[in-house]
Amino acid sequence: MGMTTPPRTLAEALRARDDESLAGLLRARPDLLSPVPGDITQLATRAGTRASVVRALEHLDRFALQTAEALAVAPDPAPYDVLLGLLTGDGQDDGRHRGDADAAIVAALPGALGTLREQALVWGEDDRLRLVRTARELLSPSPQHPSPTGLGPTVAEATAGMSPGRLQEILQAAGLPATHDPVSAVSALSALFTDRARMGELLDTAPVEALAVLDRLVWGPPYGEVTPNPTPPVKWLRDRGLLLPVSTRTVVLPREAALHLRAGRAHRVPEPQPPAVVTVAERDPQAVDSAAAGQAFLAVSTVEELLKSWNGGGPAMLRAGGLSVRELKKTAATLDVSEPVAAFWIELAYAAGLLASDGEADERYAPTPAYDDWTELPAQDRWVELASAWLAATRTAGLVGGQDAKGRALSTLGPELDRSAAPEVRHRVLALLAALPPGTAPDPESVLARLRWERPLRGASASAGETTDLRSRIALWTLNESELLGITGRGALASQTRALLSGGPAEAAALLAPLIPEPLDHVLLQADLTAVAPGPLERPLADMLGVLADIESKGGATVYRFTPGSVRRALDAGQSAADLHAFLAAHSRTPVPQPLSYLIDDVARRHGHLRIGAASSYVRCDDEAVLNEILADKRSATLRLRRLAPTALAAQIDPASLLDGLREMGYAPAAESADGDVLISRAGAVRTPPRSAPVPVPEGPPVPDPTLLGAAVRAIRAGDTAATVVHKETGPSTTTGALPRTTSAETLVTVQAAAMTGSAIWIGYVNAEGAASQRVIAPVRVEGGYVTAYDHTADEVRTYPLHRITGVAELADDQT
């Protein structure tokens, strides 16, 4: 039934909405669903709470917010024409042609007002628009919280508490007749300031210096300081009420006077349309895709290299959590990147679930078991997993190096890097890039301007201590990280990223696969003890070469260098000299250089000549001369060696330290077991226990799905009905007001019917302690002998055993 009279409250306005409109409100403001309101009145009350209104205002775009700000300084209630006038002005500002701007405002205002109505920030018909009280308080001007419009209080508000004599003096100075009471005096002064003709005549008599004072205050802030003996221009304005006292040293320009000086406009520059994203370059889409694919492959390789360097157990965790600055610098040197970029790769691996702490007493970081599964995937699938993890992650690597609210440094992998706005900003930035033609690179500043227009109140950080525009910082980091990750190529969004955003991972991987170079099965050996890999290598070749040689430089081609240490590393891993010769001959397109063959043979000949074992530790060698040489060497003093036998030395340090010490002296010892067998030192494979990827920190409650929305709307409607319900009797009752008893079959049928139709019913219920009660419930699901329903008495969703329901009754027809 439609309403014949205008709504008097927000609850009445919400009650007049249809179910689809109520669902739209709950979808736009999901915090109203925690928990589900018991009825419309409770929904309206919750929609007017300060925390909920602040959250709603933060999700408004700039013009919707400007519309709300205009309503905050308009009369309450305000007709639509008054609101429009506050946004467009009265057309008598400075003679400039504002036709196009005003036309844009006229066209955009219904949409902005519709958004405010949908979110229950504005209610009432067009002739009586009302901004909810909490929003008006948040957006209205005060000395402590100046209005975003730059307007001050009204004449009535500014003169509250002023003596009647002083009011009469102001009227006399302004050329107005005296009145009999303060109320009429305030009305007369307000009428003067809102009358364009009379106000113009008054200002024509003002000194030039007084007009200059007004020019400084007109667009805000409207407050100014004065001395006990003000200058003549200020005194002229104060005598005529154009400046009204707030305190002994502060005056304010009243709102009515400011609006006259502004030609009726609440904002200096209304912004009804979002700023356009400016393009700086248009490139060949195929070149963009190729560049992005190359960077995507490099991203995958970099993450793999990072985790491979931590394969034997990564750096230790700080006591407060995270990675030390020294370890970050070390990792950056290993990856040959800057420290901020290294922090990004580490955080990306962590977000993808490939890296975690091992949970031991001496906690360290290491790859997770998921890393091994990830390395077995094709390169395009590995990239899709990294890109998807980056899009959803709330951890923000750009914060590393900054400080938290307490002045403590934010470290990589530390606990304070989550920013819940990050996923939404990333998706929005990429959506803006996706709206441009393929191959088009945007101007970053125009992207930031667009984001500020879309969420003008969301710039402030959610973390105390951050006063800069956090959303803009995240947007800039997004653009930079997109290029690093291969999301964009040469500044433009790649086709595979468009597919990832719209079509899903499989489609993105299919587009990326042809663009990634095929891995090679060969290298080019050179006479200077280097090997050149002209492209990506097959995994077995890359793994073996990574053990046998050190990476010297990376880029389009990777250069490996063979050294005695790297060859010894391969021998420690169980390879023989013959194995290494065969490996190089099989995978080199050039003949194996003689210097490299000599290097392998020389290191192999000396490898294992000395044997290190555990006594505390000992050195064993069949050649007594070698042991004599070690004892005579001054560098061995720190090893604290003594001879046990002609072919054995004992040391007072552990075997690992003895092994490292002799290698630093130029020897090539091998470790041996307690049985005297050589210990093979293969590339480590330290893994953490199974770990899941970190869960993103949500920004407020999630958007409810359609099923939950439908159930919530039915529950709210049922609760509203239950507030004044009159149930109908289905049979005689021995107790006045008690529900009639029904059989189990009747109870089940009635409850199932209510769940199917979404209606509310009365039930009698006896709990486990034997206490009986009556309730109004809105059943949602009936299964397994239980009914799940929204209970209006408890204001929450509950599950009841059907055998404890003593009776059911439908609601009266005139209340359903």
PDB file of N, CA, C and O in Angstrom, residues 409-449:
ATOM      1  N   ALA A 409      59.841   1.136  12.905  1.00  0.00           N
ATOM      2  CA  ALA A 409      60.046   0.873  11.480  1.00  0.00           C
ATOM      3  C   ALA A 409      59.206  -0.314  11.034  1.00  0.00           C
ATOM      4  O   ALA A 409      59.072  -1.307  11.749  1.00  0.00           O
ATOM      5  N   LEU A 410      58.634  -0.209   9.840  1.00  0.00           N
ATOM      6  CA  LEU A 410      57.861  -1.297   9.247  1.00  0.00           C
ATOM      7  C   LEU A 410      58.811  -2.171   8.435  1.00  0.00           C
ATOM      8  O   LEU A 410      59.478  -1.680   7.518  1.00  0.00           O
ATOM      9  N   SER A 411      58.874  -3.440   8.773  1.00  0.00           N
ATOM     10  CA  SER A 411      59.825  -4.347   8.136  1.00  0.00           C
ATOM     11  C   SER A 411      59.134  -5.281   7.162  1.00  0.00           C
ATOM     12  O   SER A 411      57.922  -5.532   7.259  1.00  0.00           O
ATOM     13  N   THR A 412      59.905  -5.798   6.231  1.00  0.00           N
ATOM     14  CA  THR A 412      59.409  -6.792   5.290  1.00  0.00           C
ATOM     15  C   THR A 412      58.930  -8.021   6.051  1.00  0.00           C
ATOM     16  O   THR A 412      59.583  -8.469   6.997  1.00  0.00           O
ATOM     17  N   LEU A 413      57.766  -8.546   5.656  1.00  0.00           N
ATOM     18  CA  LEU A 413      57.133  -9.690   6.304  1.00  0.00           C
ATOM     19  C   LEU A 413      56.707  -9.383   7.736  1.00  0.00           C
ATOM     20  O   LEU A 413      56.347 -10.286   8.484  1.00  0.00           O
ATOM     21  N   GLY A 414      56.735  -8.115   8.123  1.00  0.00           N
ATOM     22  CA  GLY A 414      56.309  -7.725   9.459  1.00  0.00           C
ATOM     23  C   GLY A 414      54.804  -7.765   9.603  1.00  0.00           C
ATOM     24  O   GLY A 414      54.058  -7.908   8.623  1.00  0.00           O
ATOM     25  N   PRO A 415      54.309  -7.612  10.821  1.00  0.00           N
ATOM     26  CA  PRO A 415      52.876  -7.765  11.082  1.00  0.00           C
ATOM     27  C   PRO A 415      52.020  -6.541  10.776  1.00  0.00           C
ATOM     28  O   PRO A 415      50.806  -6.614  10.869  1.00  0.00           O
ATOM     29  N   GLU A 416      52.622  -5.409  10.429  1.00  0.00           N
ATOM     30  CA  GLU A 416      51.863  -4.167  10.296  1.00  0.00           C
ATOM     31  C   GLU A 416      51.720  -3.685   8.854  1.00  0.00           C
ATOM     32  O   GLU A 416      51.522  -2.494   8.617  1.00  0.00           O
ATOM     33  N   LEU A 417      51.808  -4.593   7.894  1.00  0.00           N
ATOM     34  CA  LEU A 417      51.795  -4.173   6.489  1.00  0.00           C
ATOM     35  C   LEU A 417      50.433  -4.340   5.817  1.00  0.00           C
ATOM     36  O   LEU A 417      50.297  -4.008   4.636  1.00  0.00           O
ATOM     37  N   ASP A 418      49.443  -4.849   6.519  1.00  0.00           N
ATOM     38  CA  ASP A 418      48.125  -5.039   5.901  1.00  0.00           C
ATOM     39  C   ASP A 418      47.393  -3.716   5.801  1.00  0.00           C
ATOM     40  O   ASP A 418      47.300  -2.967   6.773  1.00  0.00           O
ATOM     41  N   ARG A 419      46.900  -3.425   4.626  1.00  0.00           N
ATOM     42  CA  ARG A 419      46.039  -2.273   4.392  1.00  0.00           C
ATOM     43  C   ARG A 419      44.830  -2.788   3.611  1.00  0.00           C
ATOM     44  O   ARG A 419      44.945  -3.196   2.449  1.00  0.00           O
ATOM     45  N   SER A 420      43.664  -2.756   4.255  1.00  0.00           N
ATOM     46  CA  SER A 420      42.492  -3.392   3.673  1.00  0.00           C
ATOM     47  C   SER A 420      42.032  -2.735   2.384  1.00  0.00           C
ATOM     48  O   SER A 420      41.319  -3.346   1.587  1.00  0.00           O
ATOM     49  N   ALA A 421      42.454  -1.492   2.132  1.00  0.00           N
ATOM     50  CA  ALA A 421      42.036  -0.811   0.905  1.00  0.00           C
ATOM     51  C   ALA A 421      42.835  -1.255  -0.310  1.00  0.00           C
ATOM     52  O   ALA A 421      42.439  -0.956  -1.449  1.00  0.00           O
ATOM     53  N   ALA A 422      43.949  -1.957  -0.119  1.00  0.00           N
ATOM     54  CA  ALA A 422      44.851  -2.263  -1.237  1.00  0.00           C
ATOM     55  C   ALA A 422      44.182  -3.047  -2.365  1.00  0.00           C
ATOM     56  O   ALA A 422      44.315  -2.673  -3.534  1.00  0.00           O
ATOM     57  N   PRO A 423      43.454  -4.155  -2.102  1.00  0.00           N
ATOM     58  CA  PRO A 423      42.851  -4.893  -3.227  1.00  0.00           C
ATOM     59  C   PRO A 423      41.872  -4.053  -4.034  1.00  0.00           C
ATOM     60  O   PRO A 423      41.867  -4.108  -5.270  1.00  0.00           O
ATOM     61  N   GLU A 424      41.042  -3.264  -3.333  1.00  0.00           N
ATOM     62  CA  GLU A 424      40.069  -2.449  -4.053  1.00  0.00           C
ATOM     63  C   GLU A 424      40.757  -1.400  -4.917  1.00  0.00           C
ATOM     64  O   GLU A 424      40.350  -1.157  -6.053  1.00  0.00           O
ATOM     65  N   VAL A 425      41.825  -0.790  -4.414  1.00  0.00           N
ATOM     66  CA  VAL A 425      42.542   0.217  -5.198  1.00  0.00           C
ATOM     67  C   VAL A 425      43.222  -0.437  -6.405  1.00  0.00           C
ATOM     68  O   VAL A 425      43.173   0.095  -7.522  1.00  0.00           O
ATOM     69  N   ARG A 426      43.843  -1.596  -6.194  1.00  0.00           N
ATOM     70  CA  ARG A 426      44.499  -2.278  -7.325  1.00  0.00           C
ATOM     71  C   ARG A 426      43.492  -2.596  -8.428  1.00  0.00           C
ATOM     72  O   ARG A 426      43.746  -2.342  -9.609  1.00  0.00           O
ATOM     73  N   HIS A 427      42.369  -3.193  -8.034  1.00  0.00           N
ATOM     74  CA  HIS A 427      41.364  -3.539  -9.038  1.00  0.00           C
ATOM     75  C   HIS A 427      40.834  -2.292  -9.736  1.00  0.00           C
ATOM     76  O   HIS A 427      40.583  -2.314 -10.950  1.00  0.00           O
ATOM     77  N   ARG A 428      40.671  -1.203  -8.987  1.00  0.00           N
ATOM     78  CA  ARG A 428      40.126   0.011  -9.602  1.00  0.00           C
ATOM     79  C   ARG A 428      41.131   0.624 -10.576  1.00  0.00           C
ATOM     80  O   ARG A 428      40.755   1.087 -11.658  1.00  0.00           O
ATOM     81  N   VAL A 429      42.414   0.634 -10.211  1.00  0.00           N
ATOM     82  CA  VAL A 429      43.434   1.163 -11.118  1.00  0.00           C
ATOM     83  C   VAL A 429      43.463   0.343 -12.407  1.00  0.00           C
ATOM     84  O   VAL A 429      43.490   0.893 -13.525  1.00  0.00           O
ATOM     85  N   LEU A 430      43.448  -0.970 -12.270  1.00  0.00           N
ATOM     86  CA  LEU A 430      43.490  -1.819 -13.469  1.00  0.00           C
ATOM     87  C   LEU A 430      42.208  -1.686 -14.285  1.00  0.00           C
ATOM     88  O   LEU A 430      42.237  -1.789 -15.516  1.00  0.00           O
ATOM     89  N   ALA A 431      41.074  -1.457 -13.605  1.00  0.00           N
ATOM     90  CA  ALA A 431      39.827  -1.249 -14.345  1.00  0.00           C
ATOM     91  C   ALA A 431      39.895   0.035 -15.172  1.00  0.00           C
ATOM     92  O   ALA A 431      39.388   0.086 -16.301  1.00  0.00           O
ATOM     93  N   LEU A 432      40.509   1.083 -14.624  1.00  0.00           N
ATOM     94  CA  LEU A 432      40.669   2.324 -15.389  1.00  0.00           C
ATOM     95  C   LEU A 432      41.568   2.097 -16.597  1.00  0.00           C
ATOM     96  O   LEU A 432      41.312   2.622 -17.688  1.00  0.00           O
ATOM     97  N   LEU A 433      42.634   1.312 -16.408  1.00  0.00           N
ATOM     98  CA  LEU A 433      43.512   1.007 -17.542  1.00  0.00           C
ATOM     99  C   LEU A 433      42.799   0.137 -18.564  1.00  0.00           C
ATOM    100  O   LEU A 433      43.001   0.291 -19.776  1.00  0.00           O
ATOM    101  N   ALA A 434      41.948  -0.783 -18.085  1.00  0.00           N
ATOM    102  CA  ALA A 434      41.226  -1.663 -19.006  1.00  0.00           C
ATOM    103  C   ALA A 434      40.193  -0.903 -19.826  1.00  0.00           C
ATOM    104  O   ALA A 434      39.824  -1.337 -20.920  1.00  0.00           O
ATOM    105  N   ALA A 435      39.715   0.236 -19.300  1.00  0.00           N
ATOM    106  CA  ALA A 435      38.731   1.031 -20.043  1.00  0.00           C
ATOM    107  C   ALA A 435      39.364   1.789 -21.205  1.00  0.00           C
ATOM    108  O   ALA A 435      38.644   2.280 -22.077  1.00  0.00           O
ATOM    109  N   LEU A 436      40.697   1.889 -21.217  1.00  0.00           N
ATOM    110  CA  LEU A 436      41.381   2.567 -22.317  1.00  0.00           C
ATOM    111  C   LEU A 436      41.553   1.611 -23.493  1.00  0.00           C
ATOM    112  O   LEU A 436      41.538   0.390 -23.324  1.00  0.00           O
ATOM    113  N   PRO A 437      41.737   2.139 -24.688  1.00  0.00           N
ATOM    114  CA  PRO A 437      41.970   1.257 -25.835  1.00  0.00           C
ATOM    115  C   PRO A 437      43.243   0.440 -25.637  1.00  0.00           C
ATOM    116  O   PRO A 437      44.178   0.876 -24.947  1.00  0.00           O
ATOM    117  N   PRO A 438      43.319  -0.769 -26.185  1.00  0.00           N
ATOM    118  CA  PRO A 438      44.533  -1.592 -26.048  1.00  0.00           C
ATOM    119  C   PRO A 438      45.771  -0.847 -26.520  1.00  0.00           C
ATOM    120  O   PRO A 438      45.754  -0.141 -27.533  1.00  0.00           O
ATOM    121  N   GLY A 439      46.839  -0.978 -25.763  1.00  0.00           N
ATOM    122  CA  GLY A 439      48.100  -0.332 -26.108  1.00  0.00           C
ATOM    123  C   GLY A 439      48.231   1.084 -25.606  1.00  0.00           C
ATOM    124  O   GLY A 439      49.245   1.732 -25.853  1.00  0.00           O
ATOM    125  N   THR A 440      47.231   1.589 -24.880  1.00  0.00           N
ATOM    126  CA  THR A 440      47.234   2.981 -24.421  1.00  0.00           C
ATOM    127  C   THR A 440      47.786   3.065 -23.001  1.00  0.00           C
ATOM    128  O   THR A 440      47.315   2.365 -22.111  1.00  0.00           O
ATOM    129  N   ALA A 441      48.774   3.922 -22.816  1.00  0.00           N
ATOM    130  CA  ALA A 441      49.369   4.132 -21.494  1.00  0.00           C
ATOM    131  C   ALA A 441      48.811   5.411 -20.897  1.00  0.00           C
ATOM    132  O   ALA A 441      48.793   6.454 -21.565  1.00  0.00           O
ATOM    133  N   PRO A 442      48.341   5.380 -19.631  1.00  0.00           N
ATOM    134  CA  PRO A 442      47.741   6.573 -19.022  1.00  0.00           C
ATOM    135  C   PRO A 442      48.777   7.443 -18.332  1.00  0.00           C
ATOM    136  O   PRO A 442      49.889   7.000 -18.008  1.00  0.00           O
ATOM    137  N   ASP A 443      48.388   8.676 -18.079  1.00  0.00           N
ATOM    138  CA  ASP A 443      49.181   9.573 -17.242  1.00  0.00           C
ATOM    139  C   ASP A 443      48.892   9.229 -15.783  1.00  0.00           C
ATOM    140  O   ASP A 443      47.731   9.272 -15.351  1.00  0.00           O
ATOM    141  N   PRO A 444      49.895   8.855 -14.994  1.00  0.00           N
ATOM    142  CA  PRO A 444      49.629   8.457 -13.598  1.00  0.00           C
ATOM    143  C   PRO A 444      48.894   9.515 -12.795  1.00  0.00           C
ATOM    144  O   PRO A 444      48.030   9.180 -11.979  1.00  0.00           O
ATOM    145  N   GLU A 445      49.197  10.789 -13.008  1.00  0.00           N
ATOM    146  CA  GLU A 445      48.529  11.831 -12.232  1.00  0.00           C
ATOM    147  C   GLU A 445      47.040  11.882 -12.524  1.00  0.00           C
ATOM    148  O   GLU A 445      46.230  12.159 -11.638  1.00  0.00           O
ATOM    149  N   SER A 446      46.647  11.616 -13.777  1.00  0.00           N
ATOM    150  CA  SER A 446      45.218  11.611 -14.100  1.00  0.00           C
ATOM    151  C   SER A 446      44.525  10.414 -13.469  1.00  0.00           C
ATOM    152  O   SER A 446      43.357  10.497 -13.090  1.00  0.00           O
ATOM    153  N   VAL A 447      45.222   9.300 -13.330  1.00  0.00           N
ATOM    154  CA  VAL A 447      44.659   8.138 -12.641  1.00  0.00           C
ATOM    155  C   VAL A 447      44.425   8.480 -11.166  1.00  0.00           C
ATOM    156  O   VAL A 447      43.374   8.156 -10.593  1.00  0.00           O
ATOM    157  N   LEU A 448      45.385   9.145 -10.549  1.00  0.00           N
ATOM    158  CA  LEU A 448      45.234   9.535  -9.147  1.00  0.00           C
ATOM    159  C   LEU A 448      44.082  10.526  -8.981  1.00  0.00           C
ATOM    160  O   LEU A 448      43.312  10.439  -8.018  1.00  0.00           O
ATOM    161  N   ALA A 449      43.956  11.461  -9.909  1.00  0.00           N
ATOM    162  CA  ALA A 449      42.863  12.434  -9.821  1.00  0.00           C
ATOM    163  C   ALA A 449      41.508  11.739  -9.914  1.00  0.00           C
ATOM    164  O   ALA A 449      40.554  12.098  -9.209  1.00  0.00           O
TER     165      ALA A 449
END
